[in-house]
Coordinates of C-alpha atoms (C1' of nucleotides) in Angstrom, one line a residue:
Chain A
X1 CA -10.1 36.1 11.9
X2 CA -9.6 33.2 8.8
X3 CA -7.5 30.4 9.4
X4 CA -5.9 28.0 7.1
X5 CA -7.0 24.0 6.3
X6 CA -4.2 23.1 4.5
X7 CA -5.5 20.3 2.6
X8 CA -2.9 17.6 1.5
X9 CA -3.7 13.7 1.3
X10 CA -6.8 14.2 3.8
X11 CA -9.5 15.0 0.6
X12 CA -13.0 15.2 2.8
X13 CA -14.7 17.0 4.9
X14 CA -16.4 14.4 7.5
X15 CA -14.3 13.3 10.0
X16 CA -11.4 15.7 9.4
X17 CA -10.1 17.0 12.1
X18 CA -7.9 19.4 11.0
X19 CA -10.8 21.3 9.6
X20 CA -12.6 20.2 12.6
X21 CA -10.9 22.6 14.6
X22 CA -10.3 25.0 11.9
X23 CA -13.7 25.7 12.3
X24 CA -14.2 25.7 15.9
X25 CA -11.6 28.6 16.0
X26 CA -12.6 30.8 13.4
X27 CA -16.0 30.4 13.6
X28 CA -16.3 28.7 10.5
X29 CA -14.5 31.3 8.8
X30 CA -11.8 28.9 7.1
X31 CA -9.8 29.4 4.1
X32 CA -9.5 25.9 2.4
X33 CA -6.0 25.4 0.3
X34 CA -4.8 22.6 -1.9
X35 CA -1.1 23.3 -3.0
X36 CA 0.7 21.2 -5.9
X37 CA 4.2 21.2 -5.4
X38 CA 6.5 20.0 -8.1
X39 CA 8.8 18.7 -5.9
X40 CA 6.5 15.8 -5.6
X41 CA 4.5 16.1 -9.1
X42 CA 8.1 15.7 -10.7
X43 CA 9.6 13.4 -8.2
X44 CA 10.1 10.3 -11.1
X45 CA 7.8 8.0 -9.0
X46 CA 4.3 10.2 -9.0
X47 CA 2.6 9.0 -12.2
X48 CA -0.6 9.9 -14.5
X49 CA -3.0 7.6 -12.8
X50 CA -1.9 9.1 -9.3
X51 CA -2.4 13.1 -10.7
X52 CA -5.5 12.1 -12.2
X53 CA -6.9 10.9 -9.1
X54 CA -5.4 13.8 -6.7
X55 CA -7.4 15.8 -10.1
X56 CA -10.8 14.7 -9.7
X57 CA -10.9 14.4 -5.5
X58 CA -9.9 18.3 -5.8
X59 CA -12.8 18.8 -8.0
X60 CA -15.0 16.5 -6.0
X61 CA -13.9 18.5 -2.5
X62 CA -14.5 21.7 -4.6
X63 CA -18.0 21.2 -5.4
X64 CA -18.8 19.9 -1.5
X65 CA -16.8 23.1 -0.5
X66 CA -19.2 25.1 -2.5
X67 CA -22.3 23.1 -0.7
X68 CA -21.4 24.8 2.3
X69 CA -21.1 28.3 1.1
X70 CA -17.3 27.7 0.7
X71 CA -14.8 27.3 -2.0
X72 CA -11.0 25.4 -2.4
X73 CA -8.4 27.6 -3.0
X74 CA -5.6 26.2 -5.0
X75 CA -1.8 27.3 -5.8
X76 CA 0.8 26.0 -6.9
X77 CA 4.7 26.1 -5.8
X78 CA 6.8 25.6 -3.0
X79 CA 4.3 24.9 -0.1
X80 CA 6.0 27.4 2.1
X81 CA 6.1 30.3 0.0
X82 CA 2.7 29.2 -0.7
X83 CA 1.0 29.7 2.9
X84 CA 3.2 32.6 3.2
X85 CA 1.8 34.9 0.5
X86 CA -1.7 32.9 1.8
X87 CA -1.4 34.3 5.3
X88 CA -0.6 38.1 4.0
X89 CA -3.4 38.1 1.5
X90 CA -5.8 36.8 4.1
X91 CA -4.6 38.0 7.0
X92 CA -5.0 34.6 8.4
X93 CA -4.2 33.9 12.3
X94 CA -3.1 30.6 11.6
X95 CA -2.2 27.2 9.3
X96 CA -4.2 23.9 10.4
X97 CA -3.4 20.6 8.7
X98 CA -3.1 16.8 9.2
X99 CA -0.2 15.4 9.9
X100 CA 1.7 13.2 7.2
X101 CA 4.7 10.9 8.4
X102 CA 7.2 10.5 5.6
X103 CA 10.5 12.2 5.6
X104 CA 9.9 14.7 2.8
X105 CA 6.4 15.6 4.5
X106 CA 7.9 16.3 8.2
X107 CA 10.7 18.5 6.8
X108 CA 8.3 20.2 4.7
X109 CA 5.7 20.9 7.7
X110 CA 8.8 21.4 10.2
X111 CA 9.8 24.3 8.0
X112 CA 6.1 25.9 8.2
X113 CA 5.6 25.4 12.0
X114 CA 8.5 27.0 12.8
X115 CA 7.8 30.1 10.3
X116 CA 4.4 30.3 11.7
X117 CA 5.8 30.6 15.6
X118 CA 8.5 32.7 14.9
X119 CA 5.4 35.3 13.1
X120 CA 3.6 34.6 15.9
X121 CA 1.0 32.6 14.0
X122 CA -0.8 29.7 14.8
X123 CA 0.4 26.1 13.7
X124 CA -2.0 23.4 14.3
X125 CA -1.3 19.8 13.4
X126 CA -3.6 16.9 13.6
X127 CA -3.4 13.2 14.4
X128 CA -5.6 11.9 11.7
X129 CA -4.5 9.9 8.5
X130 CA -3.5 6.5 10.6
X131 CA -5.3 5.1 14.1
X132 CA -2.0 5.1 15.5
X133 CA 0.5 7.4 14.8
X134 CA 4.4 6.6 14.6
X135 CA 5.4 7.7 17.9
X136 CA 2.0 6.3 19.8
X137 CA 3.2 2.4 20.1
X138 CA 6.5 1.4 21.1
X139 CA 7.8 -2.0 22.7
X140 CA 6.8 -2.6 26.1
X141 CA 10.4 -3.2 27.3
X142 CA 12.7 -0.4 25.5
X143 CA 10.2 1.7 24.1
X144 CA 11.8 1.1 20.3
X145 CA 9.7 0.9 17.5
X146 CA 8.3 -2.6 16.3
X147 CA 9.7 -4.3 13.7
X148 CA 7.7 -7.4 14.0
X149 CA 3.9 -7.1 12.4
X150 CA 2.8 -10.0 14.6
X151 CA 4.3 -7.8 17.9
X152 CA 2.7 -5.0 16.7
X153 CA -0.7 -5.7 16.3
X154 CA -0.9 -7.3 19.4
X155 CA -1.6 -4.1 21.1
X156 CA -2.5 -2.2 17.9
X157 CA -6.1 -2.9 18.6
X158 CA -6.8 -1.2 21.8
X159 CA -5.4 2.6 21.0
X160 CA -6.9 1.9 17.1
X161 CA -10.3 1.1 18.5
X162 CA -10.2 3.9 20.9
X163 CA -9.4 6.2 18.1
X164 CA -12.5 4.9 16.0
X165 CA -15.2 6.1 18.7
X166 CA -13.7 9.9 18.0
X167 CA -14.8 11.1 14.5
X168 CA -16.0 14.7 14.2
X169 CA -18.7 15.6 12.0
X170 CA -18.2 17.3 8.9
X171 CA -18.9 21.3 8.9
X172 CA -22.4 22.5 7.9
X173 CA -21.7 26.1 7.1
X174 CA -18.8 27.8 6.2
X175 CA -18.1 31.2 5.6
X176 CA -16.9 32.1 2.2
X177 CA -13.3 33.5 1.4
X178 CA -13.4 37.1 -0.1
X179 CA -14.7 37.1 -3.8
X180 CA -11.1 38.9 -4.8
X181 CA -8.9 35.7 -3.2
X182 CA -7.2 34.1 -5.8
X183 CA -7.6 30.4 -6.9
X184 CA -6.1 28.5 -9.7
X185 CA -8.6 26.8 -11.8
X186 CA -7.9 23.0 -10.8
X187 CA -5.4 22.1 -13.9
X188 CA -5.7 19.5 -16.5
X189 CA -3.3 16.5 -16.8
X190 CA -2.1 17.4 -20.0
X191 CA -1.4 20.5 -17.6
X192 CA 0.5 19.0 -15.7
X193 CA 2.3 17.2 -18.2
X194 CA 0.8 13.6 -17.8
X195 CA -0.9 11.5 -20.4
X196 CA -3.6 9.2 -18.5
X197 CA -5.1 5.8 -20.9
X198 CA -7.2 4.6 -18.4
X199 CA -10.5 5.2 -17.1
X200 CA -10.6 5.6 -13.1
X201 CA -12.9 4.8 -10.8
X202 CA -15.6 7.7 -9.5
X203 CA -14.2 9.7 -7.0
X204 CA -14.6 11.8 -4.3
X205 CA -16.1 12.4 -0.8
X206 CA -19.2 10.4 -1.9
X207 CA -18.1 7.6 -3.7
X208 CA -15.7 6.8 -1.4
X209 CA -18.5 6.2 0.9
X210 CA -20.7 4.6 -1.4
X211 CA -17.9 1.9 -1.5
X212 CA -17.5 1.4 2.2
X213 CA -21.4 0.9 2.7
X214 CA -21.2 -1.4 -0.3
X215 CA -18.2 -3.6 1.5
X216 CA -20.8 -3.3 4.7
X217 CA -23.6 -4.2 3.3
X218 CA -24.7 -7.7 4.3
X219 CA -27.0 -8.2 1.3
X220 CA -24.3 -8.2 -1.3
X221 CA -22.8 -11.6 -1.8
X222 CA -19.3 -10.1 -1.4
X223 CA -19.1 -7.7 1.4
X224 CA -16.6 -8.0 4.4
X225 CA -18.3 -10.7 5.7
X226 CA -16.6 -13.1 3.0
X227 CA -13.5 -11.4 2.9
X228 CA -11.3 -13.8 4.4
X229 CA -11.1 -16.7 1.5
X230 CA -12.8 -13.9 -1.4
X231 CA -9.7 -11.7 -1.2
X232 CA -7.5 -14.3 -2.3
X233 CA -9.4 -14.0 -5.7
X234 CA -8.3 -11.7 -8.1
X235 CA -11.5 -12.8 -10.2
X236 CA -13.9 -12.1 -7.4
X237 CA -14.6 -8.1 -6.2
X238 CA -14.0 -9.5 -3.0
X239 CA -11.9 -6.5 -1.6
X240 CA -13.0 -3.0 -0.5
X241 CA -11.6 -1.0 -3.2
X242 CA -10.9 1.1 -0.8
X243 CA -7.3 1.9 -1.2
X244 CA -7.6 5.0 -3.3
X245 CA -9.5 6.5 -1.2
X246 CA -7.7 5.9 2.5
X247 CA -4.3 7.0 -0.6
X248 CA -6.3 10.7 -1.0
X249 CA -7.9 11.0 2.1
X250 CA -11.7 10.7 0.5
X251 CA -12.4 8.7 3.4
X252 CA -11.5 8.2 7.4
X253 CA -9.6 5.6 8.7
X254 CA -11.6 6.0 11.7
X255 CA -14.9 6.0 10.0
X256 CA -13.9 2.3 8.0
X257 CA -12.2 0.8 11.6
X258 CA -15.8 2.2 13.4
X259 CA -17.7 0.5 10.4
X260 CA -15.9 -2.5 10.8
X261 CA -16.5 -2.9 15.1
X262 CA -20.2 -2.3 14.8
X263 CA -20.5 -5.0 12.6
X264 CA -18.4 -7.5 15.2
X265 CA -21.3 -6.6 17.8
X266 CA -23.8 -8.2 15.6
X267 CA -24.2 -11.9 15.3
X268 CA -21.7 -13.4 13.0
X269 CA -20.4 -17.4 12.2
X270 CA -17.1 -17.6 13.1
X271 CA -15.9 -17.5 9.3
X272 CA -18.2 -13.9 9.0
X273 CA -16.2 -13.1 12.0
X274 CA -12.7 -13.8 10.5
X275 CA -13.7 -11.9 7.6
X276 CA -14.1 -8.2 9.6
X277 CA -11.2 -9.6 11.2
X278 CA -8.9 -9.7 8.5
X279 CA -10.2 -6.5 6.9
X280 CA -8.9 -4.5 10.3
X281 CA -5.4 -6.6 10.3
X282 CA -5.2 -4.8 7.0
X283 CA -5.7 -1.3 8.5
X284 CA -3.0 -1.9 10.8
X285 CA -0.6 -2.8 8.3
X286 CA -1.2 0.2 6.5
X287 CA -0.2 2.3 10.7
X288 CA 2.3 -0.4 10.6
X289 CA 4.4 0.2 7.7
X290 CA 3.8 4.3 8.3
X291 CA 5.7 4.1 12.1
X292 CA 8.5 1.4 9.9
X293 CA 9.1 4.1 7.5
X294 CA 9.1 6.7 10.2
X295 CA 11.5 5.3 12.1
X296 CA 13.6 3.5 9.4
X297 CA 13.0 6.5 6.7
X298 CA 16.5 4.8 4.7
X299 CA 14.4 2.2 3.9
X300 CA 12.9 4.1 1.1
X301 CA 15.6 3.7 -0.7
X302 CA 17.6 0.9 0.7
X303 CA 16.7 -2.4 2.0
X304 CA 15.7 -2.5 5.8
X305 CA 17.9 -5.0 5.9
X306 CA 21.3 -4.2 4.4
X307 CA 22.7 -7.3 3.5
X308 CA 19.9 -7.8 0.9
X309 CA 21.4 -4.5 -1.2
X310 CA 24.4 -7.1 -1.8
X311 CA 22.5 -9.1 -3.9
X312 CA 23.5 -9.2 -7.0
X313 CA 20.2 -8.4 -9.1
X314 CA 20.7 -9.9 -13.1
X315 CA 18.7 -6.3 -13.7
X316 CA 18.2 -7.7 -17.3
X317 CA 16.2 -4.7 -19.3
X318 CA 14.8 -6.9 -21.7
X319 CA 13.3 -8.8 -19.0
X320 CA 11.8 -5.6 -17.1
X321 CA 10.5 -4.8 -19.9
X322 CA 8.7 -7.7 -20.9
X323 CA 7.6 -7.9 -17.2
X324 CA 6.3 -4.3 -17.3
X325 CA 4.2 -5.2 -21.1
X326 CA 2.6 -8.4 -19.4
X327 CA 4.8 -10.2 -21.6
X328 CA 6.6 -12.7 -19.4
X329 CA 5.0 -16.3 -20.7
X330 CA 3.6 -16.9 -17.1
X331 CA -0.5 -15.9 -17.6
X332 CA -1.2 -15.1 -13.8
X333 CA 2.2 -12.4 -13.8
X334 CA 0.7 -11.1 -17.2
X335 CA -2.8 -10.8 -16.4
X336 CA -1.7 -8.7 -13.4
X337 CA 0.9 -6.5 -15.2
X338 CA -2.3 -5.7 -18.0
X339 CA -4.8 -5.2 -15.3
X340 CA -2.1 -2.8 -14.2
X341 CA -2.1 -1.2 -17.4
X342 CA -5.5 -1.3 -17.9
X343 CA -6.8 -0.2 -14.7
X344 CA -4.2 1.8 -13.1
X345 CA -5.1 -1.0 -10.5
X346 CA -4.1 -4.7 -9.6
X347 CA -5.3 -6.6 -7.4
X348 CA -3.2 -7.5 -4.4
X349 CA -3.0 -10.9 -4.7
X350 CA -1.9 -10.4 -8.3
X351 CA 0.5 -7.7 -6.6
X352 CA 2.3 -10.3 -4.7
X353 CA 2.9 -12.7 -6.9
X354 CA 4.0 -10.5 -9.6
X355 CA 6.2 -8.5 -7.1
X356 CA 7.6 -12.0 -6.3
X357 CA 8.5 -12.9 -10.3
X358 CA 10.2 -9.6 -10.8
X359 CA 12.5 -10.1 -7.9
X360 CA 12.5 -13.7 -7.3
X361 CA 12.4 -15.5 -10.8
X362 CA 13.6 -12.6 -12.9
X363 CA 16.6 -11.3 -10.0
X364 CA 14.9 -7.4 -11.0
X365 CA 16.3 -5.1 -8.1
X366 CA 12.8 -4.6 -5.8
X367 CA 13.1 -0.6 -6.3
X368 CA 12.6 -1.2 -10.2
X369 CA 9.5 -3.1 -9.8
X370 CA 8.2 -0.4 -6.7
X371 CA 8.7 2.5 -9.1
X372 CA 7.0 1.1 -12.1
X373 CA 3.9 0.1 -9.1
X374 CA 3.8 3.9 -7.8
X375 CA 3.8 5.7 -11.3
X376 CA 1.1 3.0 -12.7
X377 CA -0.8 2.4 -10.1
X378 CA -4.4 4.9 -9.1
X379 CA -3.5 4.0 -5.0
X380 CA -0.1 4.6 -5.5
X381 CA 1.3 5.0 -2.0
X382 CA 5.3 5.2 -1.0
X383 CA 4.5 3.7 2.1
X384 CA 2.6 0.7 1.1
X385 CA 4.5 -0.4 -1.8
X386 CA 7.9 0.4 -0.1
X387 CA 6.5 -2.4 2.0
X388 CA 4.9 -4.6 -0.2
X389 CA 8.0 -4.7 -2.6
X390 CA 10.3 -5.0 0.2
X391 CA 8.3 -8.0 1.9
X392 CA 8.3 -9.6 -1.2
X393 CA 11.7 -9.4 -1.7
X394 CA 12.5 -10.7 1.8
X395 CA 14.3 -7.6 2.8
X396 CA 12.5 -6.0 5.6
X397 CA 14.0 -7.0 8.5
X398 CA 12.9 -10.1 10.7
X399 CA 10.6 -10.8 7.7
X400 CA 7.9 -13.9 8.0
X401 CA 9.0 -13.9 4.5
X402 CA 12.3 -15.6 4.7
X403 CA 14.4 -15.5 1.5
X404 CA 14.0 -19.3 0.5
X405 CA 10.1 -19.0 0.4
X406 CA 9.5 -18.5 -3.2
X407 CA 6.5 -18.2 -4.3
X408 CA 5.8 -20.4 -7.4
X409 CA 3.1 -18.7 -10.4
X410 CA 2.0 -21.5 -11.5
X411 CA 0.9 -23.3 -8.0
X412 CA -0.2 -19.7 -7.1
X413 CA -2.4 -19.2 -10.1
X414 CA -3.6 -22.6 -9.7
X415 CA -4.4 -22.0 -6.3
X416 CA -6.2 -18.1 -6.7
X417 CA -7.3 -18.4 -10.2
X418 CA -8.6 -22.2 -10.4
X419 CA -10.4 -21.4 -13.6
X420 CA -8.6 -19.0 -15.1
X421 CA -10.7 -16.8 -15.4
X422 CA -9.2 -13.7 -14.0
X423 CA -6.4 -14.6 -16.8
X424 CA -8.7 -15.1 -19.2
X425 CA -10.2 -11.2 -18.8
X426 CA -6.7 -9.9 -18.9
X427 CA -4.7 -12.0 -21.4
X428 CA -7.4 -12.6 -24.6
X429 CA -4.5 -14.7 -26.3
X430 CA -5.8 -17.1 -23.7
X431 CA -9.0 -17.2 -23.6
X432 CA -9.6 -20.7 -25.7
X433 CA -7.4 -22.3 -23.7
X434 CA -9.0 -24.7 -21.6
X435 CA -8.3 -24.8 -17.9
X436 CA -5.7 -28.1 -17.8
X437 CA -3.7 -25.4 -19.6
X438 CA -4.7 -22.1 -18.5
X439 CA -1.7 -21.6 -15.5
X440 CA 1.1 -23.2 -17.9
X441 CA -0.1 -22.8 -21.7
X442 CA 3.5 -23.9 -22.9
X443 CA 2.3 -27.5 -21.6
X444 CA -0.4 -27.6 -24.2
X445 CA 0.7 -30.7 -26.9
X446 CA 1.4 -28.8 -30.4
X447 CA -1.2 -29.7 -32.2
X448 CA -3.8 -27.9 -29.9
X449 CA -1.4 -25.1 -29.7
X450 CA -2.5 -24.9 -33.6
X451 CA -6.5 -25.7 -33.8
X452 CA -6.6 -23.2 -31.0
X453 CA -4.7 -20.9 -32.9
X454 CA -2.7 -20.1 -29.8
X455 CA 0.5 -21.1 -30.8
X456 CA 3.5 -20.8 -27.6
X457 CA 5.9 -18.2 -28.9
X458 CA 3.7 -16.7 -32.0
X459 CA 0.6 -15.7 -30.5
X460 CA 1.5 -16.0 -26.6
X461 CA 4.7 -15.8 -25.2
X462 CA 7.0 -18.8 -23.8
X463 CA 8.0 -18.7 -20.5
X464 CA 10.7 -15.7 -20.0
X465 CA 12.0 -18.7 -17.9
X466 CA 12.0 -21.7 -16.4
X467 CA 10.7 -21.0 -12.7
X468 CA 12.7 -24.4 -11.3
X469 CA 15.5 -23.1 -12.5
X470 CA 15.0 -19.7 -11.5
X471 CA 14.0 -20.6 -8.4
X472 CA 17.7 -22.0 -7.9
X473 CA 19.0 -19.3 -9.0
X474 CA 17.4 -17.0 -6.9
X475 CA 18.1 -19.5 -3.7
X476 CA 21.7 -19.0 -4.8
X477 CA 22.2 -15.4 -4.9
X478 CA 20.2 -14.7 -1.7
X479 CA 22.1 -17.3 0.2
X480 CA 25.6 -15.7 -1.4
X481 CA 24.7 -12.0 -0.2
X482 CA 23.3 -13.0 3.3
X483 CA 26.0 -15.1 3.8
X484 CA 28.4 -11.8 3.9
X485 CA 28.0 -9.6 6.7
X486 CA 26.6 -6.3 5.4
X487 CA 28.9 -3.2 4.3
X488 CA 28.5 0.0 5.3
Chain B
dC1 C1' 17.4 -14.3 30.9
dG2 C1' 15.1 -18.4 28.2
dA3 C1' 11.0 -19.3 25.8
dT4 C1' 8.4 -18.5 21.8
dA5 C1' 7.1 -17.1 17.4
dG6 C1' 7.5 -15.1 12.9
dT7 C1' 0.8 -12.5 6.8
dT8 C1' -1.0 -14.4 3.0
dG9 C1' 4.6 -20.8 1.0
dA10 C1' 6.8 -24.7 -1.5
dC11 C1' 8.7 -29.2 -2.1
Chain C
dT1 C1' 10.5 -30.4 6.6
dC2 C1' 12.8 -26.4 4.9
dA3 C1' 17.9 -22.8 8.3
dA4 C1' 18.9 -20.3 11.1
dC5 C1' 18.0 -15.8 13.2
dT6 C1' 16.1 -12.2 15.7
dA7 C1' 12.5 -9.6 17.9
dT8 C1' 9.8 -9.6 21.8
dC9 C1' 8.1 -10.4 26.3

DNA sequence: CGATAGTTGAC
DNA sequence: TCAACTATC
C-alpha cells in the first residue's frame, strides 16, 4: 500500500527522514505531495521573493522526483481537506511528514494526526528540520525552557552533535504514483498573484549543496575557515549563503553540523578553529529561537518582554518609508535596505544595523521593520526575524542586548565597511566619494559636495536625523516604558 | 541559596 | 564605565 510524504519546508530528498521512512514502509511506493495553502500564501507577511523561491525548489524537487521514477504531486487548499481527498484517491495507508514548530504549523498538523487515527490511518511525524527540537533541552533544575542563548548552548552541543552522525540516505528508486493521479502544474507567480524584480539565486537540492561544499572547501579564500572576522563584512562573501536553503528545506541541518565536525578533526590554527566554531553557534541560534517561539508563541506578535510594547514608537510614515526606499541619509542603512531590494537578500551584518536604525534612531515599532524583512527578503523566516528584530530592539527577554546599547551607523559602517565599498555597490550616488566621507557624506565641505557632483540633499539624501540626538531620544523612551511595570 | 554571567556596543 | 536585573546552576 502508498503512503503519503507530505512535503512542506523540508524541499530534498537526502537526509529526509520523513521520506526515509516513507519508503521503508511502503516499499518505496510513496506518493510525494506539496500543498499551497492560502492561509499562509495570503498571510500579509509571505512576499514575492519567498513564493518565488518555495517556486523553483518545487520545480527543482520535481525533476529529482522524476530521477527516481517518481513525480511531486501538488494541490492546492486547505491542507486537511487536501490529504483527505489524497488518501481516498490513493488509497494511501498513511501521512508521513517532518515536523514544523510554529503555532499555525502544530494546529495545522494536530488536526491531520488526529483525523488520520480516528480513520485508522497512519500518522508519522519526524524530528528533522532543527538538531534539537523544542521539547529536547530544558534547564537542568526545573525543566523550563531557556531563555538565555549563552545557557542554552551550553549543552546544545552534545544532543546537536549526536543528531549529525544520523543522516539517512536519500531513496534510489521509487515507485511511480498511477499515471491518472492528479497534479497541479507548479503555478507561476503572476499565479499566485506576486510580482518578483529580482533575480534569485539557483536553487534546489543541488545548488544547495554546491554552496555548502563551496563554504567547505579549504582552497577558496573565503570558506568557513575565515568566517569568524569575514562575516562581519557585508563586502566580503564571507557567509554560507546558506539561509535559503536550511528556510526551504534544500538542505539538512544535520548534513551542514556533520560537515562542520569533520572539518574540527583536521588540523586547524586556533583562528581556523573559531571560524567552524562560530558557524555551528549560528545553527543553534536558529534551534534556539525555534524552542523560544515554541514555548513563548505570543511573542510573534508581542514583545517577549511586555514592558517593551509600552514604548511609545514615533511610527512616523514618512520615515518608514524612506527607511524601506534606502533613503535615510545614513549610506551603510541605505546600502542594506537596496541590497534588500535588489537582492531579496541582506547581509546580516547590514540586517542588524538597519534593524537597529528603524527601531533605535527612527523609534519604528520592531513588527514594522520584521514584516517589511519577511515579505522582501528570499530566506524569509518567522522564526529568525521574529528574533532578530526583537534582539535588536532589546525586547526578548534577559537580552545581552540591553536597551541603552545602541548601535551607532556610522562607527558601525566604519568598523564593517572601512572602505566603503559595500556602500559604494549599493548606493551609486556615492561612489566618488572618497572614503574620509564615505560613512557620513553630509561631512563633506560644500564645495566638494559640488565638483563631485554629489550634492547633500539634491543628489543624496541628508541625514533623516541626527543619530546623537536620536540616540537620546531613544534612551528616553526606553527608560520611560521600562520604568512602568508592564500592563496586562 | 549565593555566585556568576549575559552574541556580534558605545562613549 | 555604562544600570540594574534576571536566568541559571
Amino acid at each position: 500500500m502508498p503512503v503519503i510524504c507530505w512535503f512542506r519546508r523540508d524541499l530534498r530528498l537526502a537526509d529526509h527522514r520523513a521520506l526515509h521512512a516513507a519508503v521503508a514502509a511502503s516499499a518505496g511506493e510513496v506518493i510525494p505531495v506539496f500543498i499551497f495553502d492560502d492561509a499562509i500564501l495570503h498571510d500579509g507577511y509571505v512576499g514575492a521573493a519567498l513564493t518565488g523561491v518555495t517556486l523553483a525548489m518545487l520545480t527543482a524537487l520535481d525533476h529529482d522526483l522524476r530521477q527516481l521514477g517518481s513525480r511531486l504531486i501538488v494541490r492546492h487548499g486547505q491542507p486537511l481537506a487536501e490529504l483527505q481527498a489524497l488518501v481516498r484517491e490513493t488509497q494511501a495507508s498513511g501521512v508521513y511528514w517532518n515536523r514544523d514548530y510554529l503555532p499555525y504549523a502544530i494546529k495545522r498538523d494536530t488536526a491531520v494526526k488526529l483525523w488520520l487515527r480516528q480513520a485508522g490511518l497512519q500518522a508519522h511525524s519526524f524530528h528533522d528540520s532543527v538538531l534539537v527540537e523544542p521539547e529536547g533541552l530544558k534547564t537542568k533544575g526545573q525543566q523550563k525552557p531557556y531563555l538565555v542563548f549563552g545557557s542554552y548552548v551550553k549543552r546544545w552541543s552534545e544532543l546537536a552533535y549526536a543528531q549529525a552522525e544520523q543522516l539517512v540516505p536519500a531513496p534510489t528508486k521509487l515507485v511511480p504514483p498511477d499515471a491518472d493521479l492528479s497534479s497541479l502544474p507548479i503555478p507561476s507567480l503572476a499565479d499566485l498573484g506576486f510580482e518578483l524584480q529580482q533575480t534569485l539565486p539557483t536553487l534546489g537540492e543541488a545548488a544547495a549543496q554546491q554552496r555548502l561544499s563551496q563554504f567547505f572547501d579549504r582552497r577558496r579564500s573565503l570558506s568557513v575557515l575565515k568566517y569568524d572576522d569575514a562575516r562581519e563584512l557585508p563586502a566580503e562573501a564571507g557567509t554560507s549563503q546558506l539561509s535559503v536553503d536550511l528556510r526551504m528545506g534544500s538542505i539538512s541541518i544535520r548534513q551542514c553540523l556533520q560537515r562542520a565536525v569533520d572539518l574540527l578533526t583536521e588540523p586547524l590554527s586556533a583562528e581556523q578553529r573559531q571560524g567552524v566554531d562560530t558557524w555551528i553557534k549560528e545553527l543553534a541560534w536558529r534551534d534556539y529561537y525555534t524552542q523560544l517561539i515554541y514555548h513563548n508563541p505570543q511573542m510573534l506578535k508581542q514583545s517577549l518582554d511586555p514592558r517593551y510594547d509600552q514604548i511609545e514608537w514615533r511610527n512616523d510614515p514618512a520615515e518608514f518609508s524612506a527607511w524601506q526606499q534606502g533613503q535615510t541619509g545614513y549610506p551603510i542603512v541605505d546600502a542594506g535596505q537596496r541590497q534588500l531590494n535588489q537582492m531579496a537578500w541582506m547581509h546580516n551584518r547590514v540586517r542588524m544595523i538597519s534593524a537597529s536604525f528603524l527601531v533605535k534612531d527612527l523609534l519604528i515599532d520592531w513588527r514594522w521593520g520584521e514584516r517589511y524583512f519577511m515579505q522582501q527578503l528570499c530566506d524569509a523566516d518567522p522564526t529568525a526575524n521574529n528574533g532578530g528584530w526583537q534582539w535588536a530592539a532589546g525586547s526578548s527577554g534577559p537580552s545581552a542586548q540591553p536597551y541603552f546599547r545602541i548601535f551607532n551607523p556610522i562607527a558601525q559602517s566604519k568598523k564593517h565597511d572601512p572602505h566603503g565599498t559595500y556602500i559604494r555597490r549599493f548606493v551609486p550616488e556615492l561612489a566618488n566619494v572618497p572614503n574620509r566621507y564615505i560613512h557620513e557624506p553630509w561631512t563633506m565641505p560644500q564645495t566638494l559636495q559640488e565638483h563631485l557632483g554629489c550634492v547633500i540633499g539634491r543628489d543624496y539624501p541628508a541625514p533623516l536625523v541626527d543619530h546623537g540626538f536620536a540616540r537620546e531620544r531613544a534612551l528616553a523612551a526606553y527608560r520611560e516604558a521600562l520604568q512602568q511595570p508592564a500592563e496586562e
